[in-house]
Amino acid sequence: MAATVSSGRDAVATPIQRAFREAFYAGAISLGLFVLFIGLRTDQNITNELILVQRWLLLAIVVIAVTVGRFLYVAYAVPAMERSKAEKAATPAVVAEPGFIKQNFNRIGLVILLLYPIAMVLLFGFQGSLKWVDNFGIQILIYVMLAWGLNIVVGLAGLLDLGYVAFYAVGAYAYALLGTHFGLSFWILLPAAGCMAAFWGVMLGFPVLRLRGDYLAIVTLAFGEIIRLVLINWREVTNGSAGISGIPKVSFFGLISFNVSDPNYIAKVLHIAQSGAYYKIFLYYLALGLCLLTAFVTIRLRRLPVGRAWEALREDEIACRSLGINTTTTKLTAFATGAMFGGFAGSFFAARQGFVSPESFVFLESAIILAIVVLGGMGSLGGIAVAALVMIGGTEILRELDFLKAVFGPDFTPELYRMLLFGMAMVIVMLWKPRGFVGSREPTAFLKERRAVSASFTKEGHG
Amino acid sequence: MNAQASMSDFILQVEHLSMKFGGLVAIGDLSFQAKRGEITALIGPNGAGKTTVFNCITGFYKPTEGMITLNKRDGSTFLLERLPNHEIPARANVARTFQNIRLFSGMTLLENLLVAQHNKLMKASGYTFLGLFGFPSYRQASAESIELARHWLEKADLVDRADDPAGDLPYGAQRRLEIARAMCTGPELLCLDEPAAGLNPKESAALNELLMGIKGTGTSILLIEHDMSVVMQISDHVVVLEYGRKISDGNPASVRTDPRVIAAYLGVDDEEVQEVLTEVGDEDVIEQLDTGPDAAHGPGNSASMMAGPVSDSVEHANEGERVTVSKGASKAAQVDARANSTKSKPAPKSSTAKPRGGRK
């Protein structure tokens, strides 16, 4: 009964009766709501006059759909759900052995990731695989890396950072500027970009050390904006909003190049046909390698005293100080380490795009990365990877859904609904799993057996 | 008192400690010593400033005045009021627990104890860099730290639950875990803030046993406690606070019979107070209170550090932070007042009272 909107007074009514009544109410409410939204539409006629288009048929379809939907939900879906719930309560809880997929989640995921470009090439050919490897594979992996980097700051140390994209920007511009002006190789600039981002992480860390919670979030947000505005306005160096183009491509450690004009171009070295897909596939594996490095370092750090101190800081800062932990350096290392991975991701991003501009580093990016961390379950690498796949892959796949045009008419562009669906997905996930996909926490050490810690005990941190 | 005892006999010396929050004097000119290897109890009614003393000793507050000296076993001496907060456990080896338990509830018991060994493990992991590459020296230190954690889990009778989250433990076990965690920092002085609060008699007995075991390892303990059975059974030395001042100091037996302590804890009968007040005259009682040590900064009628009601109970005079005590707030002072009044009864009143400028 509690699942329905109506109050307890109709507890005696049969589901069918109640369903009729609620369907009627739902229809009436939707009619009232949609009569202006859907039934009428303003438009311009040929003489540029504003006219009112009446769409009563569409309105009728929507209202009928709502009414029938509500009827079916109350009459059949709710009793069925209650029955299954009762059945579940009646049968004693069996401790289910986690399935094969759950047990070998990491291994299966890794194999799929390694075989993904090969599978795409086999399925779509070299040219056809470009889109799948680049737009999906690399794009998702960049976000996975960013989210894993932010996870150190937000998920482990519990410091809410809304300006993470600033470090991404520092990394990208470090590679773009040093690469174009000094011709340094990606393999030198990758660690350099990481170090610079880490340096700015510490720079941000110092002033915000004494801030907690909302205040910290606002200052980090401001920091992100400052970096972006500097990039826009420092024209002499960054070329302003026009951005930097002609960023050199990554080479395979200088041995194999991906520039067609170079003597050691991959097609010439390996005696194969020319194709742009080689570079994308190479970038895919590079991104995968960087992701695995991030994951490896994060997993290692968690088992080291500094990682435990981060988590302890999230749980209780005062207790940390009473145990002799220097909270200042602990926070700074968290900021620096998180920023470093942001810098790695940034320099990879610049190398992949060949072009950077401040437009790639707006606040929305920070928000998306943070959303991925929260949706995945703070602190859990697997959950965050799944969240990045769902969120970034999901929004990318909207570009592919051309069949929707057949349903909603030719002027329907699914991309425009990206953010709407992104938001809806987030609300649904948060209702269904309030602590993210993976809410439990893996302990870093154990005496007898490793048991996951339920999310109800872990804290989100206060700053 | 053991004035002859050499300096190093005392692990902790608190001298003329004062802590003021704005106009409120939470601790006024407090001096006491804790002997090495003993359990020193700090007792007093609610709001007497015991936790404030702890916060000063462990660096969470910087005292307004006074000196806190810690003498380590190896002869080194630290002035705790000058050390940064986190260096007090790290360098001076003072560990503490909290009145409202502060565990890392989302971490397992074992992890809680490993976090406590942070500084040692940090060094062993070469400040993370060696540990990141899995150097054997770190692995060995890590194994040793787990052994130490297991040792204290066994002492605290929690080894069966080592892999459970700390937040899942019952209250009494959380108290024991917090003590075990503090012990994992390898302290010379352990400060326990009401370890027996909220424990049932059985848990309380287990706690006593744990504390005696800790004392046996040579760690000195400073203890805040309300539970008199704990205090009287295990402590070697008791310091009694009331309104931020020391009203008694000595072994448990002598403190128990001290009339000032009895008055502070049980209160003086209202009738007696009435009697005293009429005998001495209302204003004289206040006069007595004011002529005590540090009259300008008399204690407020609440020594709680919570901000809200404090401002109501404190009257700010023009010159700044003069604080008045509400009439009869300090029970111990009433006992003093009564003692004085009975002494002065045969003599004319004016002989003891201060000259009042001919108003009477």
Short mmCIF file of N, CA and C in Angstrom, two decimals, chain A residues 296-297 300-306 308-309 311-328 330 441-454 457-459, chain B residues 60 85-86 89-90 94-96 98 102-108 110-112 114-116 118-119 121-122 125 128 131-134 138 146 150 153 159-160 162-165 167-168 181-182 185:
data_model
loop_
_atom_site.label_atom_id
_atom_site.label_comp_id
_atom_site.label_asym_id
_atom_site.label_seq_id
_atom_site.Cartn_x
_atom_site.Cartn_y
_atom_site.Cartn_z
N PHE A 296 47.22 0.84 -10.30
CA PHE A 296 48.27 0.15 -9.55
C PHE A 296 48.77 1.04 -8.41
N VAL A 297 49.05 2.30 -8.74
CA VAL A 297 49.56 3.21 -7.70
C VAL A 297 48.52 3.41 -6.61
N ARG A 300 48.37 0.31 -4.43
CA ARG A 300 49.57 0.23 -3.60
C ARG A 300 49.52 1.27 -2.47
N LEU A 301 49.16 2.51 -2.86
CA LEU A 301 49.16 3.58 -1.86
C LEU A 301 48.18 3.30 -0.73
N ARG A 302 47.06 2.68 -1.09
CA ARG A 302 46.07 2.39 -0.04
C ARG A 302 46.65 1.47 1.02
N ARG A 303 47.58 0.61 0.61
CA ARG A 303 48.15 -0.34 1.59
C ARG A 303 49.36 0.23 2.30
N LEU A 304 49.77 1.41 1.88
CA LEU A 304 50.90 2.06 2.54
C LEU A 304 50.35 2.99 3.63
N PRO A 305 51.23 3.35 4.57
CA PRO A 305 50.73 4.21 5.66
C PRO A 305 50.09 5.49 5.16
N VAL A 306 50.61 6.05 4.07
CA VAL A 306 50.04 7.33 3.62
C VAL A 306 48.60 7.14 3.15
N ARG A 308 46.51 4.78 4.18
CA ARG A 308 45.67 4.56 5.36
C ARG A 308 45.40 5.87 6.07
N ALA A 309 46.44 6.74 6.09
CA ALA A 309 46.25 8.04 6.74
C ALA A 309 45.20 8.86 5.99
N GLU A 311 42.60 7.69 4.39
CA GLU A 311 41.27 7.18 4.75
C GLU A 311 40.93 7.53 6.19
N ALA A 312 41.94 7.49 7.05
CA ALA A 312 41.70 7.85 8.45
C ALA A 312 41.30 9.32 8.54
N LEU A 313 41.91 10.13 7.69
CA LEU A 313 41.58 11.56 7.66
C LEU A 313 40.12 11.75 7.26
N ARG A 314 39.66 10.95 6.32
CA ARG A 314 38.27 11.04 5.91
C ARG A 314 37.35 10.62 7.07
N GLU A 315 37.79 9.64 7.83
CA GLU A 315 36.94 9.15 8.91
C GLU A 315 36.91 10.11 10.09
N ASP A 316 38.08 10.58 10.52
CA ASP A 316 38.11 11.46 11.70
C ASP A 316 39.44 12.19 11.77
N GLU A 317 39.41 13.48 11.49
CA GLU A 317 40.65 14.23 11.43
C GLU A 317 41.26 14.42 12.82
N ILE A 318 40.40 14.65 13.82
CA ILE A 318 40.92 14.92 15.17
C ILE A 318 41.61 13.68 15.73
N ALA A 319 41.01 12.52 15.48
CA ALA A 319 41.64 11.29 15.94
C ALA A 319 42.99 11.11 15.26
N CYS A 320 43.07 11.50 13.99
CA CYS A 320 44.35 11.41 13.27
C CYS A 320 45.42 12.21 13.99
N ARG A 321 45.04 13.43 14.36
CA ARG A 321 46.05 14.27 15.02
C ARG A 321 46.44 13.69 16.36
N SER A 322 45.50 13.08 17.04
CA SER A 322 45.82 12.51 18.36
C SER A 322 46.72 11.30 18.22
N LEU A 323 46.84 10.76 17.00
CA LEU A 323 47.73 9.61 16.80
C LEU A 323 49.06 10.03 16.19
N GLY A 324 49.30 11.34 16.12
CA GLY A 324 50.59 11.80 15.65
C GLY A 324 50.71 11.90 14.15
N ILE A 325 49.57 11.88 13.44
CA ILE A 325 49.63 12.01 11.99
C ILE A 325 49.63 13.49 11.64
N ASN A 326 50.58 13.89 10.83
CA ASN A 326 50.66 15.28 10.40
C ASN A 326 49.59 15.49 9.33
N THR A 327 48.47 16.09 9.72
CA THR A 327 47.35 16.19 8.78
C THR A 327 47.68 17.14 7.63
N THR A 328 48.56 18.11 7.88
CA THR A 328 48.92 19.04 6.81
C THR A 328 49.57 18.30 5.64
N THR A 330 49.63 15.18 5.08
CA THR A 330 48.77 14.12 4.55
C THR A 330 47.80 14.69 3.53
N ARG A 441 33.65 -1.10 1.13
CA ARG A 441 35.05 -0.71 1.11
C ARG A 441 35.90 -1.94 1.37
N GLU A 442 36.96 -2.06 0.56
CA GLU A 442 37.86 -3.21 0.72
C GLU A 442 38.90 -2.85 1.79
N PRO A 443 39.02 -3.64 2.85
CA PRO A 443 40.04 -3.30 3.85
C PRO A 443 41.45 -3.47 3.29
N THR A 444 42.39 -2.70 3.82
CA THR A 444 43.74 -2.71 3.27
C THR A 444 44.63 -3.76 3.92
N ALA A 445 44.18 -4.31 5.04
CA ALA A 445 44.97 -5.34 5.70
C ALA A 445 43.99 -6.24 6.45
N PHE A 446 44.39 -7.46 6.67
CA PHE A 446 43.48 -8.35 7.40
C PHE A 446 44.27 -9.35 8.21
N LEU A 447 43.64 -9.84 9.25
CA LEU A 447 44.30 -10.81 10.12
C LEU A 447 43.93 -12.22 9.71
N LYS A 448 42.62 -12.46 9.53
CA LYS A 448 42.17 -13.81 9.19
C LYS A 448 41.56 -13.86 7.80
N GLU A 449 40.57 -12.99 7.54
CA GLU A 449 39.96 -13.01 6.22
C GLU A 449 39.59 -11.60 5.82
N ARG A 450 39.63 -11.37 4.50
CA ARG A 450 39.31 -10.06 3.96
C ARG A 450 37.80 -9.98 3.78
N ARG A 451 37.19 -9.09 4.53
CA ARG A 451 35.74 -8.91 4.41
C ARG A 451 35.48 -7.46 4.06
N ALA A 452 34.62 -7.24 3.07
CA ALA A 452 34.32 -5.86 2.67
C ALA A 452 33.60 -5.14 3.80
N VAL A 453 33.91 -3.87 3.97
CA VAL A 453 33.27 -3.06 5.00
C VAL A 453 32.05 -2.40 4.39
N SER A 454 30.90 -2.61 5.03
CA SER A 454 29.67 -2.04 4.49
C SER A 454 29.73 -0.51 4.48
N PHE A 457 29.17 2.15 7.43
CA PHE A 457 30.14 2.54 8.46
C PHE A 457 31.11 3.61 7.97
N THR A 458 31.37 3.63 6.66
CA THR A 458 32.35 4.59 6.17
C THR A 458 31.75 5.98 6.12
N LYS A 459 32.62 6.96 6.22
CA LYS A 459 32.17 8.34 6.19
C LYS A 459 32.60 9.00 4.89
N PHE B 60 45.54 20.08 21.78
CA PHE B 60 44.36 20.52 21.04
C PHE B 60 44.02 21.96 21.39
N ASN B 85 50.31 20.24 17.64
CA ASN B 85 49.36 19.19 17.99
C ASN B 85 49.83 17.77 17.68
N HIS B 86 50.20 17.53 16.40
CA HIS B 86 50.48 16.15 16.02
C HIS B 86 51.84 15.67 16.50
N PRO B 89 51.91 13.38 20.22
CA PRO B 89 51.98 11.92 20.21
C PRO B 89 53.25 11.41 19.52
N ALA B 90 53.69 12.10 18.46
CA ALA B 90 54.78 11.56 17.65
C ALA B 90 56.11 11.67 18.38
N VAL B 94 52.87 11.05 23.94
CA VAL B 94 51.66 11.16 24.75
C VAL B 94 50.50 10.73 23.87
N ALA B 95 49.75 9.74 24.27
CA ALA B 95 48.60 9.32 23.49
C ALA B 95 47.34 9.62 24.27
N ARG B 96 46.23 9.75 23.58
CA ARG B 96 45.00 10.06 24.30
C ARG B 96 43.81 9.34 23.68
N PHE B 98 39.30 9.78 23.60
CA PHE B 98 38.33 10.87 23.64
C PHE B 98 37.09 10.47 24.43
N ARG B 102 36.27 8.37 19.30
CA ARG B 102 36.64 8.77 17.94
C ARG B 102 37.43 7.66 17.29
N LEU B 103 36.71 6.69 16.74
CA LEU B 103 37.38 5.63 16.00
C LEU B 103 37.22 5.91 14.52
N PHE B 104 38.02 5.24 13.70
CA PHE B 104 37.82 5.32 12.25
C PHE B 104 36.79 4.24 11.93
N SER B 105 35.53 4.61 11.98
CA SER B 105 34.48 3.59 12.05
C SER B 105 34.38 2.78 10.76
N GLY B 106 34.78 3.35 9.64
CA GLY B 106 34.67 2.59 8.39
C GLY B 106 35.88 1.71 8.12
N MET B 107 36.84 1.74 9.02
CA MET B 107 38.02 0.90 8.83
C MET B 107 37.96 -0.26 9.83
N THR B 108 38.63 -1.34 9.48
CA THR B 108 38.56 -2.50 10.36
C THR B 108 39.38 -2.23 11.62
N LEU B 110 41.83 -3.86 12.78
CA LEU B 110 43.25 -3.95 12.49
C LEU B 110 43.76 -2.67 11.84
N GLU B 111 42.99 -2.16 10.89
CA GLU B 111 43.41 -0.93 10.22
C GLU B 111 43.50 0.23 11.20
N ASN B 112 42.56 0.28 12.13
CA ASN B 112 42.61 1.33 13.14
C ASN B 112 43.94 1.30 13.88
N LEU B 114 46.69 -0.02 12.78
CA LEU B 114 47.80 0.25 11.87
C LEU B 114 47.95 1.74 11.62
N VAL B 115 46.82 2.45 11.56
CA VAL B 115 46.89 3.91 11.40
C VAL B 115 47.65 4.51 12.58
N ALA B 116 47.46 3.92 13.75
CA ALA B 116 48.13 4.44 14.94
C ALA B 116 49.65 4.30 14.84
N HIS B 118 51.36 4.98 12.27
CA HIS B 118 51.65 5.71 11.04
C HIS B 118 53.10 6.16 10.93
N ASN B 119 53.58 6.85 11.97
CA ASN B 119 54.91 7.47 11.85
C ASN B 119 56.01 6.43 11.70
N LEU B 121 55.65 3.41 10.45
CA LEU B 121 55.54 2.77 9.14
C LEU B 121 55.94 3.73 8.02
N MET B 122 55.68 5.01 8.22
CA MET B 122 56.08 6.01 7.23
C MET B 122 57.58 5.95 7.03
N SER B 125 58.59 2.81 5.26
CA SER B 125 58.25 2.78 3.84
C SER B 125 59.02 3.84 3.08
N THR B 128 56.90 6.54 1.74
CA THR B 128 56.08 6.03 0.65
C THR B 128 56.88 5.51 -0.54
N GLY B 131 58.14 1.91 -0.19
CA GLY B 131 56.98 1.03 -0.06
C GLY B 131 56.26 0.84 -1.37
N LEU B 132 56.24 1.91 -2.19
CA LEU B 132 55.52 1.85 -3.47
C LEU B 132 56.11 0.78 -4.37
N PHE B 133 57.42 0.56 -4.26
CA PHE B 133 58.05 -0.45 -5.10
C PHE B 133 58.23 -1.77 -4.36
N GLY B 134 57.58 -1.89 -3.21
CA GLY B 134 57.57 -3.17 -2.51
C GLY B 134 58.91 -3.60 -1.95
N TYR B 138 60.11 -2.57 4.00
CA TYR B 138 58.77 -2.14 4.36
C TYR B 138 57.89 -3.33 4.68
N ILE B 146 51.65 -5.41 12.14
CA ILE B 146 50.46 -6.25 12.30
C ILE B 146 50.59 -7.10 13.56
N ARG B 150 48.10 -7.14 16.63
CA ARG B 150 47.50 -8.36 17.15
C ARG B 150 47.70 -8.47 18.66
N LEU B 153 45.24 -6.21 20.25
CA LEU B 153 43.88 -6.74 20.08
C LEU B 153 43.64 -7.87 21.07
N VAL B 159 40.47 -9.76 19.43
CA VAL B 159 41.18 -10.35 18.29
C VAL B 159 40.23 -11.11 17.37
N ASP B 160 39.12 -11.59 17.92
CA ASP B 160 38.16 -12.32 17.08
C ASP B 160 37.48 -11.40 16.07
N ALA B 162 38.90 -8.78 14.58
CA ALA B 162 39.93 -7.92 13.98
C ALA B 162 39.57 -7.42 12.59
N ASP B 163 38.79 -8.21 11.83
CA ASP B 163 38.51 -7.82 10.45
C ASP B 163 37.13 -7.20 10.28
N ASP B 164 36.49 -6.86 11.39
CA ASP B 164 35.20 -6.18 11.31
C ASP B 164 35.41 -4.68 11.34
N PRO B 165 34.46 -3.93 10.76
CA PRO B 165 34.60 -2.47 10.87
C PRO B 165 34.44 -2.01 12.31
N GLY B 167 33.09 0.55 13.50
CA GLY B 167 31.77 1.10 13.81
C GLY B 167 30.76 0.03 14.18
N ASP B 168 31.09 -1.22 13.91
CA ASP B 168 30.17 -2.32 14.15
C ASP B 168 30.28 -2.85 15.58
N ARG B 181 44.26 1.32 20.41
CA ARG B 181 44.80 2.14 19.33
C ARG B 181 45.80 3.15 19.88
N ALA B 182 45.45 3.78 21.00
CA ALA B 182 46.37 4.74 21.61
C ALA B 182 47.66 4.03 22.01
N THR B 185 50.56 3.56 19.47
CA THR B 185 51.51 4.62 19.15
C THR B 185 52.75 4.52 20.04
#
